[in-house]
Amino acid sequence: MPDRHLVDAHVALLRGSRVLLSKRRGDAFDGCWHLPSGKVDAGEDVLSAAVREADEEVGVRIDPADLVHVHSVHITGPGQEPRFGFFFRASRWSGEPVNREPEKCHELGWFELDALPEPMIGYAAVGLRALGGGPAFSVHGWE
């Protein structure tokens, strides 16, 4: 079987120095904070996936031109297929963020970038550090 890698799109919605995070529910990361995100669907580019996921998860509409790439990560972990995660920031959108997936998310919260909540999904924290001028690329979970 050929090796394959999933592709994820992550969106950091920013209001000044605060970022919107969601607290995961009902999966291996239950109770962990993360960005609105999801897998890129077949036939979909990563910007379209980021826009779609932001709408599906928190009900905001983003113009793809307002997404700025801040980080890419190549990640793996126990029991996970390897993946590439692309992190984008957005400071402009329409709509007020709400929890549109209560079956997958306990709550939403705005947090200062220098005071992120715990527990956080590890690679989400890596992507968020790039907002403060961290590296544009990293690997996570590889030995």
Short mmCIF file of C-alpha atoms in Angstrom, two decimals:
data_model
loop_
_atom_site.label_atom_id
_atom_site.label_comp_id
_atom_site.label_asym_id
_atom_site.label_seq_id
_atom_site.Cartn_x
_atom_site.Cartn_y
_atom_site.Cartn_z
CA MET A 1 0.00 0.00 0.00
CA PRO A 2 1.46 3.39 -0.93
CA ASP A 3 2.23 5.84 1.84
CA ARG A 4 -0.11 8.78 1.96
CA HIS A 5 -0.41 11.95 3.97
CA LEU A 6 -3.53 13.82 4.97
CA VAL A 7 -3.69 17.60 4.56
CA ASP A 8 -5.25 19.81 7.26
CA ALA A 9 -6.19 23.49 7.12
CA HIS A 10 -6.15 25.53 10.38
CA VAL A 11 -7.53 29.05 10.81
CA ALA A 12 -6.37 31.51 13.48
CA LEU A 13 -9.08 34.15 13.76
CA LEU A 14 -7.42 37.16 15.38
CA ARG A 15 -8.90 40.11 17.24
CA GLY A 16 -5.89 42.18 18.15
CA SER A 17 -3.67 39.91 20.24
CA ARG A 18 -6.43 37.37 20.93
CA VAL A 19 -7.11 34.17 19.00
CA LEU A 20 -10.30 32.11 18.85
CA LEU A 21 -9.92 28.50 20.02
CA SER A 22 -12.35 25.61 20.31
CA LYS A 23 -12.34 22.95 23.03
CA ARG A 24 -12.62 19.53 21.36
CA ARG A 25 -15.31 17.02 22.32
CA GLY A 26 -15.77 13.30 21.82
CA ASP A 27 -12.49 12.19 20.24
CA ALA A 28 -8.96 11.32 21.36
CA PHE A 29 -8.36 15.04 22.01
CA ASP A 30 -11.48 15.58 24.14
CA GLY A 31 -10.99 18.62 26.36
CA CYS A 32 -8.00 19.96 24.41
CA TRP A 33 -8.00 23.40 22.81
CA HIS A 34 -7.46 23.77 19.09
CA LEU A 35 -8.07 26.11 16.16
CA PRO A 36 -11.01 25.80 13.77
CA SER A 37 -9.63 23.25 11.33
CA GLY A 38 -10.21 20.15 9.28
CA LYS A 39 -9.09 17.92 6.48
CA VAL A 40 -8.87 19.11 2.89
CA ASP A 41 -11.51 17.25 0.87
CA ALA A 42 -10.81 15.54 -2.45
CA GLY A 43 -10.79 18.10 -5.25
CA GLU A 44 -10.46 21.02 -2.80
CA ASP A 45 -7.50 23.37 -2.38
CA VAL A 46 -6.20 24.24 1.09
CA LEU A 47 -7.53 27.83 1.05
CA SER A 48 -11.02 26.65 0.14
CA ALA A 49 -10.80 24.06 2.93
CA ALA A 50 -9.81 26.73 5.46
CA VAL A 51 -12.73 28.94 4.40
CA ARG A 52 -15.16 25.99 4.53
CA GLU A 53 -13.98 24.77 7.93
CA ALA A 54 -14.24 28.24 9.49
CA ASP A 55 -17.83 28.48 8.26
CA GLU A 56 -18.77 24.92 9.30
CA GLU A 57 -17.22 25.09 12.76
CA VAL A 58 -17.69 28.69 13.90
CA GLY A 59 -20.03 30.28 11.35
CA VAL A 60 -17.77 32.96 9.92
CA ARG A 61 -17.25 33.73 6.25
CA ILE A 62 -13.73 34.53 5.12
CA ASP A 63 -12.58 35.77 1.75
CA PRO A 64 -9.67 33.51 0.74
CA ALA A 65 -7.70 36.69 -0.07
CA ASP A 66 -7.84 37.54 3.67
CA LEU A 67 -6.04 34.33 4.67
CA VAL A 68 -2.32 34.72 5.34
CA HIS A 69 -0.15 31.61 5.55
CA VAL A 70 1.86 31.62 8.80
CA HIS A 71 3.09 28.06 9.26
CA SER A 72 3.23 24.57 7.80
CA VAL A 73 3.91 21.44 9.86
CA HIS A 74 4.66 17.84 8.90
CA ILE A 75 3.23 15.79 11.76
CA THR A 76 2.87 12.21 12.86
CA GLY A 77 1.93 10.50 16.08
CA PRO A 78 0.98 7.12 17.54
CA GLY A 79 -2.01 5.70 15.69
CA GLN A 80 -2.21 8.68 13.32
CA GLU A 81 -1.61 8.86 9.62
CA PRO A 82 1.12 11.39 8.82
CA ARG A 83 -0.22 14.74 7.73
CA PHE A 84 0.68 18.21 6.59
CA GLY A 85 -0.99 21.04 8.46
CA PHE A 86 -1.25 24.52 6.96
CA PHE A 87 -1.92 27.38 9.38
CA PHE A 88 -3.51 30.63 8.22
CA ARG A 89 -4.38 33.81 10.10
CA ALA A 90 -7.38 35.97 9.37
CA SER A 91 -8.08 39.38 10.85
CA ARG A 92 -11.14 40.04 8.66
CA TRP A 93 -14.29 37.96 8.32
CA SER A 94 -18.04 38.40 8.38
CA GLY A 95 -20.30 36.98 11.07
CA GLU A 96 -19.82 36.50 14.80
CA PRO A 97 -18.12 33.23 15.81
CA VAL A 98 -20.48 30.68 17.42
CA ASN A 99 -20.14 26.98 18.21
CA ARG A 100 -21.83 25.39 15.19
CA GLU A 101 -20.67 21.86 16.06
CA PRO A 102 -21.60 21.25 19.72
CA GLU A 103 -21.27 17.49 19.18
CA LYS A 104 -17.56 18.06 18.36
CA CYS A 105 -16.82 21.14 20.49
CA HIS A 106 -17.48 21.89 24.18
CA GLU A 107 -17.01 25.65 23.83
CA LEU A 108 -15.24 28.52 22.09
CA GLY A 109 -12.97 31.04 23.75
CA TRP A 110 -10.81 34.06 22.93
CA PHE A 111 -7.29 33.85 24.36
CA GLU A 112 -4.24 36.10 24.41
CA LEU A 113 -1.51 34.66 22.19
CA ASP A 114 0.95 34.86 25.07
CA ALA A 115 -1.45 33.10 27.50
CA LEU A 116 -2.84 30.08 25.62
CA PRO A 117 -4.98 27.64 27.62
CA GLU A 118 -4.03 24.11 28.60
CA PRO A 119 -4.33 21.47 27.52
CA MET A 120 -3.69 22.33 23.89
CA ILE A 121 -3.19 19.98 20.98
CA GLY A 122 0.58 20.07 20.51
CA TYR A 123 0.81 20.88 16.84
CA ALA A 124 -1.79 23.63 17.18
CA ALA A 125 0.50 25.33 19.70
CA VAL A 126 3.38 24.98 17.22
CA GLY A 127 1.33 26.73 14.54
CA LEU A 128 0.21 29.46 16.93
CA ARG A 129 3.80 30.24 17.95
CA ALA A 130 4.44 31.14 14.30
CA LEU A 131 1.98 34.02 14.69
CA GLY A 132 4.52 35.64 16.99
CA GLY A 133 7.31 35.37 14.45
CA GLY A 134 8.24 31.71 14.85
CA PRO A 135 9.48 29.56 11.98
CA ALA A 136 7.34 29.12 8.87
CA PHE A 137 7.89 25.33 8.83
CA SER A 138 8.35 22.58 11.42
CA VAL A 139 8.12 18.84 11.93
CA HIS A 140 6.29 17.39 14.92
CA GLY A 141 6.17 13.87 16.29
CA TRP A 142 8.88 12.34 14.08
CA GLU A 143 11.79 10.58 15.76
#
